[in-house]
Coordinates of C-alpha atoms in Angstrom, one line a residue:
M1 CA 0.4 0.0 -0.2
T2 CA 0.4 3.6 -0.6
T3 CA 1.6 5.9 2.5
L4 CA -1.0 7.9 3.5
S5 CA 0.7 11.2 2.8
A6 CA 1.0 10.1 -0.9
R7 CA -2.8 9.5 -1.1
L8 CA -4.2 12.8 -0.8
S9 CA -2.9 15.3 -3.0
D10 CA -4.3 18.2 -1.1
A11 CA -3.4 18.7 2.9
D12 CA -6.4 20.6 3.8
E13 CA -8.5 17.1 3.0
T14 CA -8.0 15.8 6.5
H15 CA -9.7 17.1 9.4
G16 CA -9.3 17.7 13.5
S17 CA -6.1 16.3 14.8
H18 CA -5.4 15.4 11.2
G19 CA -5.8 18.8 10.0
A20 CA -7.8 21.7 9.2
A21 CA -12.2 21.8 10.0
S22 CA -12.7 21.7 6.4
S23 CA -11.7 18.3 5.7
L24 CA -13.5 15.7 3.4
I25 CA -12.8 12.7 5.7
G26 CA -13.2 11.9 9.8
F27 CA -11.8 9.6 12.5
I28 CA -13.2 7.9 15.0
G29 CA -11.5 5.9 17.5
P30 CA -7.4 5.5 18.9
G31 CA -5.3 8.5 17.6
G32 CA -8.9 9.9 15.4
D33 CA -10.3 13.1 15.9
T34 CA -10.1 15.1 18.8
A35 CA -12.4 18.0 17.8
P36 CA -16.0 17.1 17.7
L37 CA -17.4 15.9 14.6
S38 CA -19.6 18.3 13.1
A39 CA -23.3 16.5 12.1
R40 CA -23.4 19.1 9.3
A41 CA -20.0 18.2 7.5
F42 CA -20.1 13.9 8.5
G43 CA -23.9 13.6 9.5
S44 CA -25.3 12.8 12.9
K45 CA -24.4 8.7 12.5
A46 CA -21.1 10.0 12.6
A47 CA -20.8 13.0 15.1
Q48 CA -23.1 10.6 17.8
L49 CA -20.2 7.6 17.5
W50 CA -17.1 10.4 18.0
R51 CA -19.2 11.8 21.3
M52 CA -19.8 7.8 22.3
N53 CA -16.2 7.4 21.8
A54 CA -15.5 10.4 24.0
L55 CA -17.7 9.2 26.6
G56 CA -15.6 5.9 27.0
L57 CA -18.4 3.6 25.3
N58 CA -16.8 0.8 23.3
V59 CA -17.3 1.9 19.8
P60 CA -15.4 0.2 16.8
P61 CA -13.1 2.2 15.0
A62 CA -14.7 4.1 12.0
F63 CA -14.0 6.9 9.3
V64 CA -16.3 9.1 7.8
L65 CA -16.8 10.7 4.2
S66 CA -18.3 14.0 4.4
T67 CA -21.7 15.0 3.0
A68 CA -20.1 17.4 0.9
L69 CA -19.1 14.2 -1.4
C70 CA -22.8 13.6 -2.2
G71 CA -24.1 14.1 -5.7
K72 CA -20.7 16.5 -6.3
A73 CA -18.5 16.5 -9.1
H74 CA -15.1 15.5 -6.8
G75 CA -14.3 12.2 -9.0
E76 CA -13.9 8.7 -8.3
K77 CA -10.2 9.5 -8.2
R78 CA -10.5 11.4 -4.7
I79 CA -13.1 9.5 -2.9
S80 CA -10.7 6.2 -3.9
A81 CA -8.1 8.1 -2.2
L82 CA -10.1 9.3 1.0
L83 CA -11.3 5.4 1.4
E84 CA -7.9 4.3 1.2
Q85 CA -7.0 6.5 3.7
G86 CA -9.6 5.4 5.5
I87 CA -8.4 2.1 5.4
A88 CA -5.2 2.5 6.2
Y89 CA -6.3 4.0 9.8
L90 CA -8.6 1.4 10.2
E91 CA -5.8 -1.6 9.2
R92 CA -3.6 0.4 12.1
V93 CA -5.9 0.8 15.0
T94 CA -7.2 -2.9 14.7
A95 CA -4.2 -5.0 13.1
R96 CA -5.7 -6.7 10.5
G97 CA -6.1 -5.9 6.5
F98 CA -8.4 -5.2 4.0
G99 CA -8.2 -8.2 1.9
D100 CA -5.5 -9.8 4.5
R101 CA -5.6 -13.6 4.1
R102 CA -4.8 -14.4 7.7
R103 CA -6.3 -11.3 9.5
P104 CA -9.0 -9.9 7.4
L105 CA -10.3 -6.8 8.5
L106 CA -14.3 -6.5 7.1
V107 CA -16.2 -3.0 6.8
S108 CA -19.8 -1.8 7.3
V109 CA -20.5 0.7 4.8
R110 CA -23.1 3.2 6.3
S111 CA -25.3 6.0 5.4
G112 CA -25.6 9.1 7.5
A113 CA -27.8 12.6 6.9
E114 CA -27.2 15.5 9.4
K115 CA -30.8 14.5 10.6
S116 CA -31.8 11.2 11.2
M117 CA -33.8 9.1 8.6
P118 CA -34.5 6.1 9.8
G119 CA -34.1 3.1 7.6
M120 CA -34.6 5.3 4.4
L121 CA -30.8 5.1 3.1
E122 CA -28.8 2.2 2.8
T123 CA -26.0 0.0 4.8
V124 CA -23.9 -2.9 3.4
L125 CA -22.6 -4.9 6.0
D126 CA -19.4 -7.4 5.7
V127 CA -17.5 -5.7 2.7
G128 CA -14.0 -7.3 2.1
M129 CA -15.9 -10.8 2.1
N130 CA -14.2 -12.7 -1.1
A131 CA -12.4 -16.6 -1.4
A132 CA -9.3 -15.4 0.4
T133 CA -10.9 -13.8 3.0
T134 CA -13.6 -16.6 4.1
R135 CA -10.9 -18.9 4.7
G136 CA -9.3 -16.3 6.7
L137 CA -12.4 -15.3 8.9
M138 CA -12.6 -19.2 9.6
R139 CA -8.7 -19.4 10.7
L140 CA -9.2 -16.1 13.0
Y141 CA -12.3 -17.2 14.3
G142 CA -11.8 -21.5 14.5
N143 CA -15.8 -20.6 12.9
P144 CA -16.5 -22.2 9.5
R145 CA -20.1 -21.1 10.0
L146 CA -19.4 -17.7 11.0
A147 CA -17.0 -17.2 7.9
A148 CA -19.9 -18.4 5.4
D149 CA -22.4 -16.5 7.1
C150 CA -20.6 -13.3 6.5
R151 CA -20.6 -14.1 2.9
R152 CA -23.8 -15.2 2.3
R153 CA -25.2 -11.7 3.8
F154 CA -22.3 -10.0 2.0
I155 CA -23.3 -11.6 -1.3
E156 CA -27.5 -10.6 -0.8
G157 CA -26.3 -7.2 0.7
Y158 CA -24.0 -6.1 -2.3
F159 CA -26.7 -7.4 -5.0
E160 CA -29.6 -5.6 -3.2
V161 CA -27.9 -2.0 -2.0
V162 CA -25.1 -1.9 -4.9
A163 CA -26.5 -3.5 -7.8
G164 CA -29.7 -2.6 -7.3
L165 CA -31.2 -6.1 -7.9
P166 CA -35.1 -7.2 -6.8
R167 CA -34.9 -9.4 -3.3
G168 CA -37.7 -11.7 -4.5
P169 CA -35.3 -14.2 -6.8
F170 CA -33.3 -14.3 -4.0
E171 CA -35.4 -14.7 -0.8
D172 CA -36.7 -18.4 -3.4
V173 CA -33.6 -19.3 -3.7
L174 CA -33.1 -19.3 -0.1
R175 CA -36.2 -20.9 0.6
T176 CA -35.7 -23.9 -2.1
V177 CA -32.4 -23.9 0.4
Q178 CA -34.2 -24.4 3.4
T179 CA -36.5 -26.8 2.1
A180 CA -33.9 -29.2 0.6
E181 CA -32.3 -28.4 4.4
D182 CA -35.8 -29.3 6.2
V183 CA -35.1 -25.8 8.2
T184 CA -37.5 -23.1 8.4
S185 CA -34.8 -20.4 9.4
D186 CA -31.8 -19.3 8.0
R187 CA -30.0 -19.2 11.1
E188 CA -30.5 -23.1 10.5
L189 CA -28.4 -23.8 8.0
D190 CA -24.7 -25.7 8.2
P191 CA -21.9 -23.9 6.8
E192 CA -22.0 -25.9 3.7
A193 CA -25.4 -25.3 3.1
L194 CA -24.3 -21.3 3.4
D195 CA -21.3 -22.1 0.9
R196 CA -24.2 -23.7 -1.4
L197 CA -26.4 -20.9 -0.6
A198 CA -23.8 -18.2 -2.0
G199 CA -23.0 -20.0 -4.9
L200 CA -26.6 -20.4 -5.9
Y201 CA -27.0 -16.1 -5.6
L202 CA -23.9 -15.9 -7.6
D203 CA -25.2 -18.2 -10.3
L204 CA -28.6 -16.2 -10.2
A205 CA -26.8 -12.9 -11.0
R206 CA -24.6 -13.9 -13.9
D207 CA -27.2 -16.0 -15.4
R208 CA -30.8 -13.6 -14.9
F209 CA -29.3 -10.0 -14.3
G210 CA -25.9 -10.4 -16.0
T211 CA -23.9 -9.2 -12.7
G212 CA -21.5 -10.4 -10.4
I213 CA -19.2 -8.9 -7.5
P214 CA -15.5 -7.7 -7.8
E215 CA -13.2 -10.2 -5.9
E216 CA -10.6 -7.2 -4.8
P217 CA -12.1 -5.5 -1.5
M218 CA -11.0 -1.5 -2.5
E219 CA -13.3 -2.6 -5.7
Q220 CA -15.8 -3.4 -3.5
L221 CA -15.8 -0.5 -1.2
R222 CA -15.9 1.9 -3.8
A223 CA -19.0 0.2 -5.4
A224 CA -20.9 0.1 -1.5
A225 CA -19.5 4.1 -0.8
E226 CA -21.1 4.9 -4.4
A227 CA -24.2 3.0 -3.3
V228 CA -24.4 5.0 -0.2
F229 CA -24.1 8.1 -1.5
R230 CA -26.6 7.5 -4.6
S231 CA -29.2 6.6 -2.2
W232 CA -29.8 10.1 -1.3
D233 CA -31.7 10.3 -4.3
A234 CA -33.8 7.2 -3.8
P235 CA -37.8 7.7 -4.0
K236 CA -38.1 6.5 -0.4
A237 CA -35.9 9.0 0.9
Q238 CA -37.4 11.5 -1.1
D239 CA -40.8 10.8 0.4
Y240 CA -39.1 11.0 3.7
R241 CA -38.1 14.4 3.5
R242 CA -40.7 15.5 2.1
L243 CA -42.6 14.3 4.8
N244 CA -40.7 15.7 7.6
H245 CA -40.1 19.1 5.7
L246 CA -36.1 18.1 5.6
E247 CA -35.8 19.6 1.9
D248 CA -32.7 21.2 2.9
L249 CA -30.2 18.7 3.7
S250 CA -27.3 18.6 1.8
G251 CA -26.9 14.9 1.4
T252 CA -25.8 11.9 3.3
A253 CA -22.5 11.2 4.7
V254 CA -21.0 7.8 4.5
T255 CA -19.6 5.8 7.8
V256 CA -17.5 3.4 7.1
Q257 CA -16.8 1.3 10.6
A258 CA -14.4 -2.0 11.4
M259 CA -17.8 -5.0 11.7
V260 CA -17.8 -6.6 15.2
F261 CA -20.1 -10.0 14.4
G262 CA -23.4 -10.6 16.2
N263 CA -23.5 -13.8 14.3
A264 CA -19.9 -15.0 15.7
S265 CA -21.6 -17.5 18.2
A266 CA -24.6 -18.1 20.8
R267 CA -23.4 -15.4 22.7
S268 CA -23.1 -12.7 20.5
G269 CA -26.0 -10.8 19.2
S270 CA -27.4 -7.2 18.0
G271 CA -30.3 -4.8 18.6
V272 CA -31.9 -1.9 19.1
A273 CA -32.5 -0.2 22.6
F274 CA -34.6 2.9 23.8
S275 CA -33.8 5.0 27.2
R276 CA -38.1 5.2 27.6
D277 CA -40.7 3.5 25.6
P278 CA -41.0 5.6 22.9
A279 CA -44.6 4.6 22.2
T280 CA -45.8 5.8 25.9
G281 CA -43.1 7.7 27.3
A282 CA -42.9 5.4 30.3
P283 CA -39.4 5.3 32.1
G284 CA -37.2 2.2 31.8
L285 CA -34.9 -0.2 29.0
Y286 CA -37.0 -0.5 25.7
A287 CA -35.3 -3.3 24.0
D288 CA -35.7 -6.1 21.1
M289 CA -32.5 -8.2 20.1
L290 CA -31.4 -11.3 18.3
F291 CA -29.0 -14.3 19.5
E292 CA -26.6 -14.8 16.5
A293 CA -27.5 -12.1 14.0
Q294 CA -26.3 -9.0 12.7
G295 CA -27.8 -5.6 12.9
E296 CA -30.4 -5.6 9.7
D297 CA -31.8 -8.4 10.8
V298 CA -33.7 -6.5 13.9
V299 CA -34.0 -3.3 12.3
S300 CA -34.8 -5.0 8.8
G301 CA -38.6 -5.8 10.7
R302 CA -37.7 -9.2 8.4
R303 CA -37.3 -11.4 11.9
Q304 CA -39.1 -11.6 15.0
P305 CA -36.8 -10.6 17.8
V306 CA -36.9 -11.2 21.9
G307 CA -37.2 -8.9 24.3
L308 CA -34.5 -7.8 27.1
G309 CA -35.7 -11.0 29.4
R310 CA -33.8 -13.3 27.3
L311 CA -30.3 -11.2 27.1
E312 CA -30.7 -10.5 30.9
A313 CA -31.2 -14.4 31.3
M314 CA -28.3 -15.2 29.1
L315 CA -25.3 -12.6 29.3
P316 CA -26.8 -11.0 32.5
D317 CA -23.2 -8.8 32.2
V318 CA -23.9 -7.4 28.6
A319 CA -27.6 -6.3 29.9
T320 CA -25.7 -4.7 32.9
Q321 CA -23.2 -2.9 30.7
L322 CA -26.1 -2.0 28.0
A323 CA -28.7 -0.6 30.3
E324 CA -25.6 1.5 32.2
G325 CA -24.6 3.0 28.7
V326 CA -27.7 3.7 27.8
G327 CA -28.4 5.3 30.9
A328 CA -25.5 7.5 30.3
L329 CA -26.3 8.4 26.8
E330 CA -29.6 9.6 27.9
A331 CA -27.4 11.6 30.8
A332 CA -25.4 13.2 28.4
Y333 CA -27.9 14.0 25.7
R334 CA -30.6 14.8 28.1
D335 CA -33.2 13.3 26.0
V336 CA -34.4 9.6 25.2
Q337 CA -32.2 8.0 23.1
D338 CA -32.3 5.3 20.6
V339 CA -29.3 2.9 20.3
E340 CA -28.2 0.2 18.5
F341 CA -26.0 -2.0 19.7
T342 CA -23.5 -5.7 19.6
F343 CA -22.5 -8.1 21.4
E344 CA -19.8 -10.2 19.7
D345 CA -18.7 -13.4 22.1
G346 CA -19.9 -11.6 25.1
R347 CA -18.1 -8.4 24.3
L348 CA -20.5 -5.5 24.2
F349 CA -20.3 -2.5 21.1
F350 CA -22.3 0.4 20.6
L351 CA -22.8 1.3 16.8
Q352 CA -25.0 4.4 16.7
T353 CA -27.4 6.7 18.9
R354 CA -30.1 9.1 18.5
S355 CA -32.7 10.8 19.5
A356 CA -35.8 8.5 19.5
K357 CA -38.8 9.5 17.2
R358 CA -41.7 9.0 19.5
T359 CA -45.2 9.2 19.6
P360 CA -47.0 13.1 20.3
R361 CA -48.4 11.1 23.2
A362 CA -44.8 10.1 24.3
A363 CA -43.2 13.0 23.5
L364 CA -45.3 15.1 26.2
K365 CA -44.8 12.4 28.6
I366 CA -41.0 12.9 28.5
A367 CA -41.1 16.4 28.2
V368 CA -42.9 16.5 31.5
D369 CA -40.3 13.5 33.3
L370 CA -37.4 15.4 31.9
V371 CA -38.1 18.7 33.7
A372 CA -39.3 16.7 36.9
E373 CA -36.3 14.9 36.9
G374 CA -33.6 18.0 36.5
L375 CA -32.4 17.1 33.3
R376 CA -34.2 19.8 31.1
T377 CA -35.6 23.6 31.9
E378 CA -39.1 24.1 31.7
A379 CA -38.0 26.3 28.6
E380 CA -36.5 23.2 27.1
G381 CA -39.3 21.1 28.0
L382 CA -41.6 23.7 25.6
A383 CA -38.9 23.3 23.1
L384 CA -39.3 19.4 23.1
L385 CA -42.8 19.9 22.3
D386 CA -42.3 22.5 19.7
G387 CA -44.5 21.3 16.8
I388 CA -47.0 19.3 18.5
D389 CA -50.7 19.6 18.7
L390 CA -51.4 18.9 22.4
S391 CA -55.4 19.6 21.9
Q392 CA -54.9 16.4 19.8
V393 CA -53.0 14.5 22.2
G394 CA -54.7 11.5 23.9
T395 CA -55.1 8.0 24.2
T396 CA -57.8 6.4 22.0
R397 CA -59.2 2.6 22.9
F398 CA -62.0 1.0 21.9
T399 CA -65.7 0.6 23.8
G400 CA -67.4 -2.0 24.3
T401 CA -66.5 -5.6 23.7
A402 CA -65.6 -7.7 21.0
E403 CA -64.1 -10.9 19.9
V404 CA -60.0 -10.9 19.5
A405 CA -59.4 -12.1 16.4
V406 CA -55.6 -12.3 17.0
Q407 CA -52.5 -11.2 19.1
G408 CA -49.5 -9.3 18.1
V409 CA -46.9 -7.0 19.2
A410 CA -48.2 -3.3 20.0
A411 CA -45.7 -1.2 18.5
S412 CA -47.3 2.2 18.2
P413 CA -50.2 3.0 20.8
G414 CA -54.2 4.0 20.0
T415 CA -56.7 2.3 18.3
V416 CA -57.9 2.7 14.8
S417 CA -60.7 0.7 12.5
G418 CA -60.2 1.2 8.7
R419 CA -60.5 -1.1 5.6
I420 CA -57.9 -3.2 4.7
A421 CA -55.0 -2.3 1.7
F422 CA -52.2 -4.9 1.2
D423 CA -49.9 -2.4 -0.6
G424 CA -49.5 1.2 -1.2
E425 CA -51.3 1.6 -4.1
A426 CA -54.6 -0.2 -2.8
A427 CA -54.0 2.2 0.5
K428 CA -53.9 5.2 -2.4
R429 CA -56.8 4.1 -4.1
L430 CA -58.8 3.2 -0.7
S431 CA -58.0 6.3 1.1
E432 CA -59.4 8.5 -1.6
G433 CA -62.8 7.5 -0.7
G434 CA -62.3 9.4 2.7
E435 CA -62.7 6.2 5.1
P436 CA -58.7 5.1 6.9
V437 CA -56.9 2.4 6.2
I438 CA -54.6 -0.1 7.4
L439 CA -51.9 -1.3 5.8
V440 CA -51.5 -4.9 6.1
R441 CA -47.8 -6.7 5.3
P442 CA -46.0 -9.9 5.6
D443 CA -43.5 -7.1 7.1
V444 CA -43.0 -3.2 6.0
A445 CA -39.8 -1.7 4.6
T446 CA -38.7 1.3 4.7
D447 CA -39.8 1.4 0.7
D448 CA -43.5 1.5 2.2
I449 CA -43.2 4.8 3.4
A450 CA -45.6 6.2 0.8
G451 CA -48.3 4.0 2.0
M452 CA -47.6 4.2 5.8
A453 CA -48.0 7.8 5.1
L454 CA -51.3 7.4 3.8
A455 CA -52.5 4.3 6.2
A456 CA -54.5 5.1 9.7
G457 CA -52.6 2.0 11.2
V458 CA -49.7 -0.8 10.1
L459 CA -50.4 -4.4 10.6
T460 CA -47.4 -6.7 10.1
R461 CA -46.9 -10.7 10.3
V462 CA -43.2 -10.0 11.4
G463 CA -40.6 -7.6 13.0
G464 CA -40.3 -6.1 16.1
R465 CA -41.1 -3.0 18.1
T466 CA -37.7 -1.3 17.0
A467 CA -37.4 -2.0 13.6
H468 CA -37.2 0.7 10.6
A469 CA -40.4 0.7 9.8
A470 CA -42.5 0.9 13.7
V471 CA -40.0 3.4 14.1
V472 CA -41.6 5.6 11.6
A473 CA -45.1 4.3 12.2
R474 CA -44.5 6.2 16.0
Q475 CA -43.3 9.3 14.1
L476 CA -46.4 9.7 11.9
G477 CA -48.6 8.8 13.9
R478 CA -49.7 5.6 13.1
V479 CA -51.0 2.7 15.2
C480 CA -48.9 -0.3 14.3
V481 CA -49.1 -3.8 15.5
V482 CA -46.4 -6.2 14.2
G483 CA -45.0 -9.8 15.0
C484 CA -48.2 -10.6 14.5
A485 CA -47.9 -15.1 13.5
A486 CA -51.3 -15.6 13.1
L487 CA -51.8 -13.1 10.1
A488 CA -51.2 -15.3 6.7
I489 CA -51.4 -13.2 3.3
D490 CA -52.6 -14.2 -0.2
L491 CA -51.6 -11.6 -2.2
D492 CA -53.0 -13.7 -5.3
S493 CA -56.7 -13.6 -4.4
R494 CA -56.0 -10.2 -2.2
S495 CA -57.1 -11.7 1.4
A496 CA -56.2 -12.8 4.5
R497 CA -56.9 -15.0 7.2
L498 CA -56.5 -13.7 10.6
G499 CA -56.1 -17.1 12.6
P500 CA -59.4 -19.1 11.7
T501 CA -60.9 -15.8 9.9
E502 CA -60.6 -14.9 6.4
V503 CA -61.2 -11.1 5.7
R504 CA -60.4 -10.0 2.0
E505 CA -59.1 -6.1 0.7
G506 CA -61.6 -3.9 1.5
D507 CA -63.1 -5.1 4.7
W508 CA -63.1 -3.5 8.0
L509 CA -60.2 -4.5 10.5
S510 CA -59.6 -2.5 14.1
L511 CA -56.1 -2.2 15.8
D512 CA -55.2 -1.7 19.0
G513 CA -51.6 -0.9 19.4
D514 CA -51.7 -0.9 23.4
D515 CA -52.0 -4.5 23.9
G516 CA -51.6 -5.7 20.1
T517 CA -55.0 -7.0 20.1
V518 CA -56.4 -7.3 16.0
F519 CA -60.3 -7.3 16.0
V520 CA -62.1 -8.3 12.4
G521 CA -64.2 -5.5 11.6
R522 CA -65.5 -2.0 12.7
R523 CA -65.1 -0.4 16.7
E524 CA -65.7 2.3 17.9
S525 CA -63.0 4.8 20.2
V526 CA -63.4 7.1 23.2
V527 CA -60.2 9.3 23.7
D528 CA -58.7 9.6 27.2
R529 CA -56.8 12.7 27.9
P530 CA -53.8 13.2 30.0
E531 CA -54.3 15.8 31.8
T532 CA -52.1 16.1 34.8
D533 CA -48.9 16.3 32.1
L534 CA -51.1 19.2 30.0
A535 CA -51.8 21.2 33.0
T536 CA -48.0 20.7 34.0
V537 CA -47.2 22.1 30.0
A538 CA -49.7 24.9 30.7
G539 CA -48.2 26.0 33.6
W540 CA -44.6 25.9 31.8
T541 CA -46.0 28.1 29.2
A542 CA -48.1 30.7 31.9
R543 CA -44.6 31.5 33.5
A544 CA -43.0 32.1 30.3
R545 CA -44.9 34.4 29.5

């Protein structure tokens, strides 16, 4: 490899402790930037990574390319030089080599705008996987399944995000292999089956789509970084910015971080934790996680997570460290935090923190509690409620009794009745009649944001409370029930079964987002107002005047 000084022609392209503040690259970790990274220049994700590292939390080292590179004609040569400089930094601090046959460095390539856009921009994990590094990872960890699983995951992510191929054909191949192996989940596939699956993915991409994956890790990294920058202009990202009045944002940064492996062993996993309940505002850690999983498994909503209790039972030290770390972040930011974490063989890593998206009901309680706890002043409490119509804040509940059809997991509170829509097009068509709509899906990808915006409620068969779809539903104020295992959808006939009951698109359905119950038919609701908290805020307003 060339020296660091040879990789950049302009001395002002470094940052913080490395140079001028007008940089295009920043560093997080040992020997990294001593001055905070600005969210405007490097995205909120990298700014918070820097702060978590400064607070002493265990953060994998990373480097970040500036938002100034997004959508600009800076040239492939300059971006390549910055990526090479960043990889040299990661190689030095991890004592691993990018593409090394013995101690391979793998990286995640993540997005990060100035303001958080959960799930709207892209991520590619396990970049650096090829035939040589697969063997190297196997030797390094002594775990053939980890190596095979990372290669399979990288191939999936590269084809979906970088090559832009449809996910459906690859899911069909996965189901075929699972059927042949007589298993129901990719977690049950052994190393040989995962190797075979990876080969079938490559064959499919070559034969049907005429594309493949470069073996050279730096080529993979350049392509992944370009794909993340490109995701800024994806329709779902544009819809999100329009719905949330974020059109003035300048672009996304690209954060490249050393991989840690939540799929390394039975003592490994990934999850998302909120420092308070983002649906109701109730105090206490609110978390979902999966063992033997990488972070995308949780936030994508494609798998069913478990709660904090399982982590407390199996790895109590990790659970304690997580609670302490999340509590420290809330104290430092003086606001409710949404934290992504991974633990590898019992060692906890913090991957992201951000101000938690919350329902209006939760926002009111959180503001009142933060002021009461001395973390915020009354004026700051009012600022936290800016833009929320307090006259509309309340808890809806169904009146009377009805037979429960099925049970799911409560993800965003309230009650709602609406007509069933199985996709965004149906939601648009049905909502034009002026009646509320409930979007019913196997899972909700963030691509569905336009349909979610039209719907009054969301129901999914799989997914957890902390998946991106649930986060966005709360932010949009939509009632949401996820993880409804008794839901079976037949898109061909535009119908579904809720346990023993069959329903069709356009039929009425009712959701209770407070306890996760689902009812067939239409129900009436009443609203309970949080009068005590509203009176507290009215007192702040009077004193401010």
